[in-house]
Coordinates of C-alpha atoms in Angstrom, one line a residue:
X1 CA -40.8 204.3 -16.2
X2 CA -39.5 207.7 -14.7
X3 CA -36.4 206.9 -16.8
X4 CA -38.4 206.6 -19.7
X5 CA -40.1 209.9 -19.5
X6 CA -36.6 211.6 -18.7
X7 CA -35.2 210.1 -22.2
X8 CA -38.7 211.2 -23.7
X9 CA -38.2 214.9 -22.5
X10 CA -35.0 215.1 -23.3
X11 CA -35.3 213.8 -26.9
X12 CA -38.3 216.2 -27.2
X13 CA -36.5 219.6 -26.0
X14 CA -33.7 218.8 -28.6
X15 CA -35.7 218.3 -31.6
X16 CA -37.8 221.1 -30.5
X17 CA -34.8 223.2 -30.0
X18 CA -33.0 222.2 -33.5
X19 CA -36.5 223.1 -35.6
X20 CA -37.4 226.7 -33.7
X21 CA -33.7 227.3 -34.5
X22 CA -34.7 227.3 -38.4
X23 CA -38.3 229.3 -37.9
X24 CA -37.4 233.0 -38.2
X25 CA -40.0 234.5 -35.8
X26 CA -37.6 232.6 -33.2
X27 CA -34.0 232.9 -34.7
X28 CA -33.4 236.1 -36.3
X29 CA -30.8 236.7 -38.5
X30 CA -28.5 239.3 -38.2
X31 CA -28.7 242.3 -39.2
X32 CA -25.7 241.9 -41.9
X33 CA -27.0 239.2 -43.5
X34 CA -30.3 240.6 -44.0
X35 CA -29.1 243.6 -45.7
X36 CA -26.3 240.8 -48.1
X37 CA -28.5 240.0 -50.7
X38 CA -28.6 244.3 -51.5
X39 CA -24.7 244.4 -51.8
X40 CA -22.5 243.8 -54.2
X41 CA -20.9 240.2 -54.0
X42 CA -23.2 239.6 -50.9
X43 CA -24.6 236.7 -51.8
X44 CA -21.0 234.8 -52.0
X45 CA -20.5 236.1 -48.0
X46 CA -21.5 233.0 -46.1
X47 CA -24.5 232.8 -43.6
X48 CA -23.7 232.2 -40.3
X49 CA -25.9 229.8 -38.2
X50 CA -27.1 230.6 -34.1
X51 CA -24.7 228.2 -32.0
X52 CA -27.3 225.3 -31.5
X53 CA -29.2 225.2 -35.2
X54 CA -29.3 222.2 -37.5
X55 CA -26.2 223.8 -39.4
X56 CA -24.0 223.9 -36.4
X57 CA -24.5 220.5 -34.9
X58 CA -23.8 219.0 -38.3
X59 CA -20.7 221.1 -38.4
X60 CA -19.8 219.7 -35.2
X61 CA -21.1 215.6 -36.2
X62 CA -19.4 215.9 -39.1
X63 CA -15.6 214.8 -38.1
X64 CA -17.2 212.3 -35.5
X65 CA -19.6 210.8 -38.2
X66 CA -16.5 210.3 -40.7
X67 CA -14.3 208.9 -38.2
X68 CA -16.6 206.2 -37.1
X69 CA -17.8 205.0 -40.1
X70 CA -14.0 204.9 -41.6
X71 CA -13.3 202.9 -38.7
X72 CA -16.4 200.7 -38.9
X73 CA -15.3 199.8 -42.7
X74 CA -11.9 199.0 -41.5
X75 CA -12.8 196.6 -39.1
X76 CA -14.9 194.9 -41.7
X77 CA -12.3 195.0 -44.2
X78 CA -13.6 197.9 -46.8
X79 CA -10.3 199.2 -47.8
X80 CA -11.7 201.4 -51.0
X81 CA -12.5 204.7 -50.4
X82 CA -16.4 206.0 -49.4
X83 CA -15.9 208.9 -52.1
X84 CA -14.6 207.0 -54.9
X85 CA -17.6 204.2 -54.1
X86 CA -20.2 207.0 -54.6
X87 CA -19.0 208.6 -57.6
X88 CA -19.2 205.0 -58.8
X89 CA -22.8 204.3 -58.4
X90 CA -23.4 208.5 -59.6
X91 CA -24.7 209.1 -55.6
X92 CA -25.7 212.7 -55.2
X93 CA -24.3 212.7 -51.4
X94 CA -20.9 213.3 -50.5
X95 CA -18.7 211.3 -48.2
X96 CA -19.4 213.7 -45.4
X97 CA -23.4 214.0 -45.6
X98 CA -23.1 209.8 -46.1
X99 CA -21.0 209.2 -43.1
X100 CA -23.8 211.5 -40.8
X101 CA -26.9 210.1 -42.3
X102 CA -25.1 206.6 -41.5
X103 CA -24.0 207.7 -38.0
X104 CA -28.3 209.1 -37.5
X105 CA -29.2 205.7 -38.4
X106 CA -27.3 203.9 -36.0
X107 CA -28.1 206.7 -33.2
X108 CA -31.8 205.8 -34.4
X109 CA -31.3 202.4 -34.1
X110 CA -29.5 203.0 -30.7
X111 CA -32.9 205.2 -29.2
X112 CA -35.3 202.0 -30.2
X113 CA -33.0 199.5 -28.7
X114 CA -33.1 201.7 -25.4
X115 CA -36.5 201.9 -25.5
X116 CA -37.3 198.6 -25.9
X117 CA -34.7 197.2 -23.3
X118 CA -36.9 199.6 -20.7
X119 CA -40.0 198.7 -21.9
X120 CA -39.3 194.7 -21.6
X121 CA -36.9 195.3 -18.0
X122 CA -33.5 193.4 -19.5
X123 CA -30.9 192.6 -17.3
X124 CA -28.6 195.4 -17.3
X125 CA -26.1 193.2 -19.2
X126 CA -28.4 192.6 -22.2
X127 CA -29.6 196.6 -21.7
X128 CA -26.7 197.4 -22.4
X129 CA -25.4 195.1 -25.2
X130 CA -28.8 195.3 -27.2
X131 CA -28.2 199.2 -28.0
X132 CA -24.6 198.7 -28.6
X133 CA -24.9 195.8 -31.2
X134 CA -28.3 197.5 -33.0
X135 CA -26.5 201.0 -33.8
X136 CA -23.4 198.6 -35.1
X137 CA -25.7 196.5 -37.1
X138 CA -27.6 199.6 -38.5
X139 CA -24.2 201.2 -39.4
X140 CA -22.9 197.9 -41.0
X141 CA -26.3 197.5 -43.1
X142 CA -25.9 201.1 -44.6
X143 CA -22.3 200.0 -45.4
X144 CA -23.2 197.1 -46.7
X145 CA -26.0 198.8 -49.3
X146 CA -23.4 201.0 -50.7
X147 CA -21.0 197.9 -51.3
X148 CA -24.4 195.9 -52.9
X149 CA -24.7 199.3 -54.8
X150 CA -21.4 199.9 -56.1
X151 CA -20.9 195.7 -57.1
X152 CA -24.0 195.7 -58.9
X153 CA -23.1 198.8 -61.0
X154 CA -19.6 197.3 -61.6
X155 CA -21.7 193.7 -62.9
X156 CA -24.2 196.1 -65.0
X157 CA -21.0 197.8 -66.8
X158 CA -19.7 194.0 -67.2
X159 CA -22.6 193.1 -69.0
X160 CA -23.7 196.3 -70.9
X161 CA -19.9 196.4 -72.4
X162 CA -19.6 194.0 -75.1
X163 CA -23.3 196.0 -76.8
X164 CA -21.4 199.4 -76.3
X165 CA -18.5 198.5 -77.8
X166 CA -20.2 196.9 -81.2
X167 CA -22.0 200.3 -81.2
X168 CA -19.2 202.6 -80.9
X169 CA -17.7 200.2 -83.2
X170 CA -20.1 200.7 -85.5
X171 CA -20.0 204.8 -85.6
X172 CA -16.4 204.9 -85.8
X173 CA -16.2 202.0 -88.6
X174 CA -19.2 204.8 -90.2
X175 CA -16.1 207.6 -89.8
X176 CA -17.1 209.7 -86.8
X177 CA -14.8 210.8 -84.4
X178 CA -14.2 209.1 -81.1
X179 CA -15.3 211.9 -79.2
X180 CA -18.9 212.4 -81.3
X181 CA -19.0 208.1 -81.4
X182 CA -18.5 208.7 -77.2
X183 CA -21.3 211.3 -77.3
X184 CA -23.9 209.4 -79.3
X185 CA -23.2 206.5 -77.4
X186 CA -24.0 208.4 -74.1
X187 CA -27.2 210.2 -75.5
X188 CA -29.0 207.7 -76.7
X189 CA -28.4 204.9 -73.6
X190 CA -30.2 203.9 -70.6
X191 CA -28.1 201.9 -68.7
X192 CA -24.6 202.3 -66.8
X193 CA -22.3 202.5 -69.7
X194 CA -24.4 205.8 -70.7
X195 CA -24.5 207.3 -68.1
X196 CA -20.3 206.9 -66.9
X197 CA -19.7 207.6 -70.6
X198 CA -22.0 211.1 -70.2
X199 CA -19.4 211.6 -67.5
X200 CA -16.3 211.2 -69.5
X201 CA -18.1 213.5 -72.2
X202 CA -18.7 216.4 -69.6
X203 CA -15.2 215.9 -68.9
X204 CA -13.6 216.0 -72.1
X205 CA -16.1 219.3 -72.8
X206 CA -14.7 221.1 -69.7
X207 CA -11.5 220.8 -71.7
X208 CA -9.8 217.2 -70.4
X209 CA -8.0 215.4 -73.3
X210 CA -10.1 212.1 -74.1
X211 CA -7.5 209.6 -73.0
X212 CA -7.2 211.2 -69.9
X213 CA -11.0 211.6 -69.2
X214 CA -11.1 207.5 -70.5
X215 CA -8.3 206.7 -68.1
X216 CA -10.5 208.3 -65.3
X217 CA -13.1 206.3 -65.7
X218 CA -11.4 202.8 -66.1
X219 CA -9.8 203.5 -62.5
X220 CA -12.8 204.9 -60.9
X221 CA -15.0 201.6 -62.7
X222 CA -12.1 199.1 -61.3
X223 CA -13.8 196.9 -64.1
X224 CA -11.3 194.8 -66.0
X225 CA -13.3 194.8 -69.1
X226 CA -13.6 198.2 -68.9
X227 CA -9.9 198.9 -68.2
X228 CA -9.3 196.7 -71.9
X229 CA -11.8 198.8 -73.7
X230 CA -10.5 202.1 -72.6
X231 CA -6.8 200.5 -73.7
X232 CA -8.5 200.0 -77.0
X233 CA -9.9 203.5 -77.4
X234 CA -6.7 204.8 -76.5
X235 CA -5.3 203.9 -79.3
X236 CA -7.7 206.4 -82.1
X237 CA -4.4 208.1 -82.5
X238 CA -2.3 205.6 -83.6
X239 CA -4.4 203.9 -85.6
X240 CA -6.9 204.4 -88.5
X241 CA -9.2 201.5 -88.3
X242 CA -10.1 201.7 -84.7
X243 CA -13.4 200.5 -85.6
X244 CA -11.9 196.8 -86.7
X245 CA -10.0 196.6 -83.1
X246 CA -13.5 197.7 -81.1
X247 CA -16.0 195.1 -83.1
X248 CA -12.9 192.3 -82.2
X249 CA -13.2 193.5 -78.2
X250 CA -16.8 193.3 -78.3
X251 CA -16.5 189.6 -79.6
X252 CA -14.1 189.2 -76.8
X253 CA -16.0 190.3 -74.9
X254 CA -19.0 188.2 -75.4
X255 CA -17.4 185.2 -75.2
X256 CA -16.0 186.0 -72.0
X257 CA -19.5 186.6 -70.6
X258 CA -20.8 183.5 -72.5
X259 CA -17.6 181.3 -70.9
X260 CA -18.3 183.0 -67.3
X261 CA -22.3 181.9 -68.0
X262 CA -21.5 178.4 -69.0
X263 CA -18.9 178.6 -65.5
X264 CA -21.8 179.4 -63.7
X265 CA -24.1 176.9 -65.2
X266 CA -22.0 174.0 -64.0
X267 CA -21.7 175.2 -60.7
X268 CA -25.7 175.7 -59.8
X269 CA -25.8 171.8 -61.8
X270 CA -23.2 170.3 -59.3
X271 CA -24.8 172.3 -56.6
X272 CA -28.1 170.5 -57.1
X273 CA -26.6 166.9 -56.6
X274 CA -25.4 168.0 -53.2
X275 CA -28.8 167.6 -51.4
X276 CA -29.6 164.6 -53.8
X277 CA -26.4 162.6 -52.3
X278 CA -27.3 164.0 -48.9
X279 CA -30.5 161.9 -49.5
X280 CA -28.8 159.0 -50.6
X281 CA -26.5 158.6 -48.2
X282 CA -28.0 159.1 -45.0
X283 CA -30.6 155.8 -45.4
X284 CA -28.2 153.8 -47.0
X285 CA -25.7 154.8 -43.8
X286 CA -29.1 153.8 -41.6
X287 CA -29.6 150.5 -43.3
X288 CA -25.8 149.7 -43.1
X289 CA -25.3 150.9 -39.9
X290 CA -28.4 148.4 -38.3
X291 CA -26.8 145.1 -39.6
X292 CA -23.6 146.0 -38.0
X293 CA -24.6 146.8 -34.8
X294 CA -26.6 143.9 -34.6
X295 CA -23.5 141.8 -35.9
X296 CA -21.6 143.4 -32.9
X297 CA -23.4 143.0 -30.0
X298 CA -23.6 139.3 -31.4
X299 CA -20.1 139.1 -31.6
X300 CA -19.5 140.7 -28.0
X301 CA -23.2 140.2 -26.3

């Protein structure tokens, strides 16, 4: 129990030292950057933190937060990068403010285990192996939600495709221009498609050619069908009927999904026999086996 209230103290005094670092009455800036904001170009001079505020233990989490959770992907084979994986799914965090929010899960997951190997007296083997195996679960599941997070957006682009492409088939078979048929598109939709094709749009406003701002997003979607449409759109210079080649993708496309759905199909139907011949088989093997061994121990009794 004395160990308890220790941990309890000691938790307290930090938290309480990391929020009276951000109350002013109790951390006062200095005096430089209270007279910034009445300078020229002193609002671009960074702020400096006190040495033990929320800003400077992030600073110093930072590098140890990225490391582990780099090397907690590794060991459970996530080779593609964390920052590429958020821009993916359009995440507002970066691969830095990710890895610590991940690493102050698993420390949270690490404080409850603690507390509840105190509370209920484990051996010192399991107090110590509860903690470790709760903060590497917690860091696995926040793993694992971007990877269910970046899969399901790549599926949503898979099966949004083949209606964006008859669309932008559509506008450029009316005579717009690729890069208005792009915008439209991207306007007026909901769903993934829109709002990676928004994306290409904002880059090919800020001055990136079109084929280069497609090519960017068929190697940050890593979708196949999305690498085949962007081939397709490639080709508005080189061809004047580009609206012919995109309405033939888009019935590509569709059969593709409808092929992949009938896949699919048969595999949930042969899936459902396997507990029916489960059933079958085990009182027929009863009824068969009973006969026998009474024709054994006939034979040898």
């Amino acid at each position: 129990m004395t160990g308890l209230l220790v941990l309890s103290g000691l938790t307290l005094w930090v938290g309480l030292t990391l929020l009276l670092a951000e109350v002013r009455w109790f951390s006062r800036p200095p005096l430089t950057d209270r007279l910034a904001p009445f300078v020229p170009g002193g609002d671009e001079v960074p702020r400096r933190s006190g040495w033990w505020s929320v800003a400077t233990v992030s600073e110093v989490i930072a590098p140890l937060a990225r490391d582990i959770g780099a090397a907690v992907g590794r060991a459970v084979g996530v080779t593609e990068d964390l920052g590429r994986r958020l821009r993916r799914v359009h995440a507002t965090a970066d691969p830095t403010s990710f890895r610590v929010r991940q690493l102050g899960v698993a420390a949270a997951a690490f404080a409850a285990a603690v507390l509840l190997a105190v509370l209920l007296r484990l051996p010192l083997l399991l107090a110590v192996a509860v903690p470790t195996i709760a903060a590497l679960l917690a860091l696995l599941l926040v793993e694992q939600r971007l990877l269910t997070a970046s899969a399901a957006w790549q599926r949503a682009l898979t099966l949004e495709l083949p209606v964006v492409t008859e669309q932008l088939a559509m506008r450029m078979g009316a005579g717009a221009s690729l890069t208005v048929a792009l915008e439209r598109v991207a306007s007026r939709g909901r769903g993934a498609v829109a709002r990676d094709l928004t994306r290409v749009t904002a880059r090919i406003r800020q001055g990136v050619a079109a084929d280069r701002a497609l090519a960017e997003w068929a190697d940050l979607a890593a979708v196949d069908a999305v690498t085949r449409l962007v081939s397709v759109l490639q080709l508005d210079r080189d061809t004047g009927d580009l609206g012919r080649l995109l309405a033939a993708e888009a019935r590509t496309l569709r059969q593709e999904q409808h092929r992949h759905l009938i896949e699919v199909a048969e595999k949930r139907g042969q899936q459902v026999w396997v507990p029916v011949t489960v059933a079958a088989l085990v009182p027929g093997t009863v009824f068969i086996a009973i006969p026998f061994a009474s024709a054994i121990s006939q034979l040898f009794g």
